[in-house]
C-alpha cells in the first residue's frame, strides 16, 4: 500500500511539473506583448476543434525552434474549455510552445486590434519582428514551405535608408 501511495504521489508531482500551463489573457495584454517583443515572434491563433490549426502547430514548433523564433499559441476556445480541456488537448498533441487563452468573446473588438482585415477565421498567424519593422498577417493554414520563407523574410536585417 505504501508503494502505491508513493507512486501516485510521484505521478501527481510529475504531472504538476510538466503539465502545460495555460495563461488567461485579454486582448490588451496580448497587444502589449506583441508590441514589446524584442525579436521575431509568431502568434498563432487556434482552437482545439480546428483541424487545420492542429496540423500546422507541430511544424510551427519545429521550425521556430530551428530558427530561434518565439512562438505563442493563442487559443480561441470557448470559456468552458479553459484551462483543463485546452491543457489536456495540448498535452496529448505534444504542443510545447507557450499557450495563452484569449479571454474575449467579441471578435469585432479583438480581431481589428490584431489585423484590421481579419475576419475572425482560424487558423490565423501574425508574424512580427519589431526590431526590423516586419509585420505580416496570414489568415488560413500556412504551408510548411511558406512558413520557412516567411520566417526567413521576418529575420532579415532592416535596410537603413539615408
Tab-separated table of C-alpha atoms in Angstrom:
chain	number	residue	atom	x	y	z
A	1	UNK	CA	0.000	0.000	0.000
A	2	UNK	CA	2.861	2.345	0.860
A	3	UNK	CA	4.451	1.778	-2.590
A	4	UNK	CA	1.167	2.577	-4.355
A	5	UNK	CA	0.770	5.808	-2.382
A	6	UNK	CA	4.325	6.853	-3.209
A	7	UNK	CA	3.786	6.017	-6.890
A	8	UNK	CA	0.577	8.086	-7.012
A	9	UNK	CA	2.306	10.975	-5.261
A	10	UNK	CA	5.234	10.821	-7.714
A	11	UNK	CA	2.849	10.809	-10.688
A	12	UNK	CA	0.995	13.830	-9.307
A	13	UNK	CA	4.252	15.728	-8.798
A	14	UNK	CA	5.486	14.771	-12.283
A	15	UNK	CA	2.199	15.901	-13.810
A	16	UNK	CA	2.264	19.193	-11.913
A	17	UNK	CA	5.820	19.940	-13.004
A	18	UNK	CA	5.438	19.051	-16.677
A	19	UNK	CA	1.811	19.980	-17.310
A	20	UNK	CA	1.149	22.709	-19.849
A	21	UNK	CA	0.276	25.951	-18.106
A	22	UNK	CA	-2.363	27.974	-19.908
A	23	UNK	CA	-2.350	31.677	-19.148
A	24	UNK	CA	-5.604	33.660	-19.397
A	25	UNK	CA	-5.090	36.973	-21.216
A	26	UNK	CA	-7.121	39.914	-22.510
A	27	UNK	CA	-6.615	41.415	-25.960
A	28	UNK	CA	-4.919	44.490	-24.482
A	29	UNK	CA	-2.348	42.255	-22.755
A	30	UNK	CA	-1.716	40.386	-25.993
A	31	UNK	CA	-1.375	43.623	-27.965
A	32	UNK	CA	1.130	44.923	-25.393
A	33	UNK	CA	3.084	41.658	-25.521
A	34	UNK	CA	3.298	41.843	-29.317
A	35	UNK	CA	4.322	45.497	-29.255
A	36	UNK	CA	7.034	44.880	-26.651
A	37	UNK	CA	8.569	41.786	-28.257
A	38	UNK	CA	12.255	42.267	-28.996
A	39	UNK	CA	12.833	39.626	-31.677
A	40	UNK	CA	10.989	37.558	-34.248
A	41	UNK	CA	7.606	36.439	-32.910
A	42	UNK	CA	4.824	34.308	-34.355
A	43	UNK	CA	1.407	34.472	-32.724
A	44	UNK	CA	-0.718	31.545	-33.872
A	45	UNK	CA	-4.473	31.829	-33.272
A	46	UNK	CA	-6.035	28.384	-32.999
A	47	UNK	CA	-8.650	26.239	-31.252
A	48	UNK	CA	-8.860	22.604	-30.253
A	49	UNK	CA	-11.713	21.985	-32.722
A	50	UNK	CA	-9.790	23.448	-35.697
A	51	UNK	CA	-8.172	20.634	-37.713
A	52	UNK	CA	-6.010	22.901	-39.930
A	53	UNK	CA	-4.784	24.702	-36.795
A	54	UNK	CA	-3.722	21.462	-35.167
A	55	UNK	CA	-2.000	20.285	-38.355
A	56	UNK	CA	0.200	23.387	-38.619
A	57	UNK	CA	1.231	23.746	-34.965
A	58	UNK	CA	3.724	20.818	-34.963
A	59	UNK	CA	5.720	22.229	-37.873
A	60	UNK	CA	5.432	25.752	-36.435
A	61	UNK	CA	7.054	24.384	-33.278
A	62	UNK	CA	9.792	22.549	-35.180
A	63	UNK	CA	10.635	25.455	-37.477
A	64	UNK	CA	10.593	28.150	-34.787
A	65	UNK	CA	12.922	26.052	-32.619
A	66	UNK	CA	15.353	25.681	-35.560
A	67	UNK	CA	15.230	29.384	-36.385
A	68	UNK	CA	15.161	30.738	-32.804
A	69	UNK	CA	11.832	32.448	-33.343
A	70	UNK	CA	9.402	32.873	-30.466
A	71	UNK	CA	6.069	31.101	-30.929
A	72	UNK	CA	2.981	31.910	-28.879
A	73	UNK	CA	-0.137	29.782	-29.331
A	74	UNK	CA	-3.286	31.781	-28.586
A	75	UNK	CA	-6.332	29.590	-28.036
A	76	UNK	CA	-9.711	30.944	-29.114
A	77	UNK	CA	-11.599	28.074	-27.488
A	78	UNK	CA	-14.833	28.632	-25.589
A	79	UNK	CA	-14.613	29.638	-21.904
A	80	UNK	CA	-15.621	26.190	-20.631
A	81	UNK	CA	-12.514	24.747	-22.326
A	82	UNK	CA	-10.231	26.892	-20.174
A	83	UNK	CA	-7.933	25.647	-18.752
A	84	UNK	CA	-8.394	21.882	-18.411
A	85	UNK	CA	-9.660	20.912	-21.866
A	86	UNK	CA	-7.129	23.113	-23.651
A	87	UNK	CA	-4.310	21.818	-21.449
A	88	UNK	CA	-5.325	18.162	-21.897
A	89	UNK	CA	-5.619	18.600	-25.661
A	90	UNK	CA	-2.263	20.400	-25.932
A	91	UNK	CA	-0.562	17.744	-23.837
A	92	UNK	CA	-1.966	14.910	-25.975
A	93	UNK	CA	-0.911	16.737	-29.143
A	94	UNK	CA	2.575	17.361	-27.668
A	95	UNK	CA	2.310	21.135	-28.057
A	96	UNK	CA	5.355	22.546	-26.317
A	97	UNK	CA	5.096	26.237	-27.198
A	98	UNK	CA	3.636	28.611	-24.611
A	99	UNK	CA	-0.155	28.745	-24.760
A	100	UNK	CA	-2.433	31.595	-23.780
A	101	UNK	CA	-6.222	31.540	-23.805
A	102	UNK	CA	-7.774	34.752	-25.110
A	103	UNK	CA	-10.432	35.737	-22.587
A	104	UNK	CA	-12.536	37.669	-25.100
A	105	UNK	CA	-15.873	36.901	-26.708
A	106	UNK	CA	-16.297	39.867	-29.041
A	107	UNK	CA	-14.375	39.133	-32.247
A	108	UNK	CA	-15.478	42.521	-33.597
A	109	UNK	CA	-13.332	44.027	-30.835
A	110	UNK	CA	-10.258	41.805	-30.766
A	111	UNK	CA	-9.789	40.929	-34.460
A	112	UNK	CA	-9.156	44.505	-35.676
A	113	UNK	CA	-6.669	45.061	-32.843
A	114	UNK	CA	-4.551	42.275	-34.325
A	115	UNK	CA	-5.292	42.916	-38.017
A	116	UNK	CA	-7.915	45.237	-39.499
A	117	UNK	CA	-8.776	42.774	-42.304
A	118	UNK	CA	-9.037	39.695	-40.070
A	119	UNK	CA	-12.471	38.103	-40.496
A	120	UNK	CA	-12.027	36.014	-37.351
A	121	UNK	CA	-11.354	32.773	-39.255
A	122	UNK	CA	-8.742	30.400	-37.876
A	123	UNK	CA	-6.048	29.343	-38.179
A	124	UNK	CA	-4.559	32.794	-38.350
A	125	UNK	CA	-0.963	33.812	-37.748
A	126	UNK	CA	0.738	37.088	-37.012
A	127	UNK	CA	4.437	37.343	-37.856
A	128	UNK	CA	6.223	40.232	-36.158
A	129	UNK	CA	9.769	41.444	-35.796
A	130	UNK	CA	9.718	44.831	-34.096
A	131	UNK	CA	13.493	45.118	-34.427
A	132	UNK	CA	13.174	45.275	-38.223
A	133	UNK	CA	9.644	46.692	-38.536
A	134	UNK	CA	8.362	43.438	-40.074
A	135	UNK	CA	4.658	42.605	-39.704
A	136	UNK	CA	2.632	40.094	-41.719
A	137	UNK	CA	-0.763	38.544	-41.037
A	138	UNK	CA	-1.915	35.310	-42.647
A	139	UNK	CA	-5.494	34.115	-42.376
A	140	UNK	CA	-5.737	30.381	-43.066
A	141	UNK	CA	-3.334	27.489	-42.724
A	142	UNK	CA	0.297	28.292	-43.507
A	143	UNK	CA	2.002	25.590	-45.558
A	144	UNK	CA	5.287	24.327	-44.147
A	145	UNK	CA	7.286	25.648	-47.124
A	146	UNK	CA	5.650	29.062	-46.874
A	147	UNK	CA	6.394	29.169	-43.149
A	148	UNK	CA	10.114	28.746	-43.839
A	149	UNK	CA	10.005	31.609	-46.364
A	150	UNK	CA	8.091	33.943	-44.051
A	151	UNK	CA	10.481	33.233	-41.173
A	152	UNK	CA	13.474	33.968	-43.413
A	153	UNK	CA	11.805	37.193	-44.557
A	154	UNK	CA	10.943	38.135	-40.983
A	155	UNK	CA	14.518	37.656	-39.786
A	156	UNK	CA	16.167	39.820	-42.456
A	157	UNK	CA	18.000	42.854	-41.182
A	158	UNK	CA	16.276	46.183	-41.650
A	159	UNK	CA	17.657	48.210	-44.500
A	160	UNK	CA	18.591	51.683	-43.263
A	161	UNK	CA	17.991	54.381	-45.871
A	162	UNK	CA	19.986	57.593	-45.760
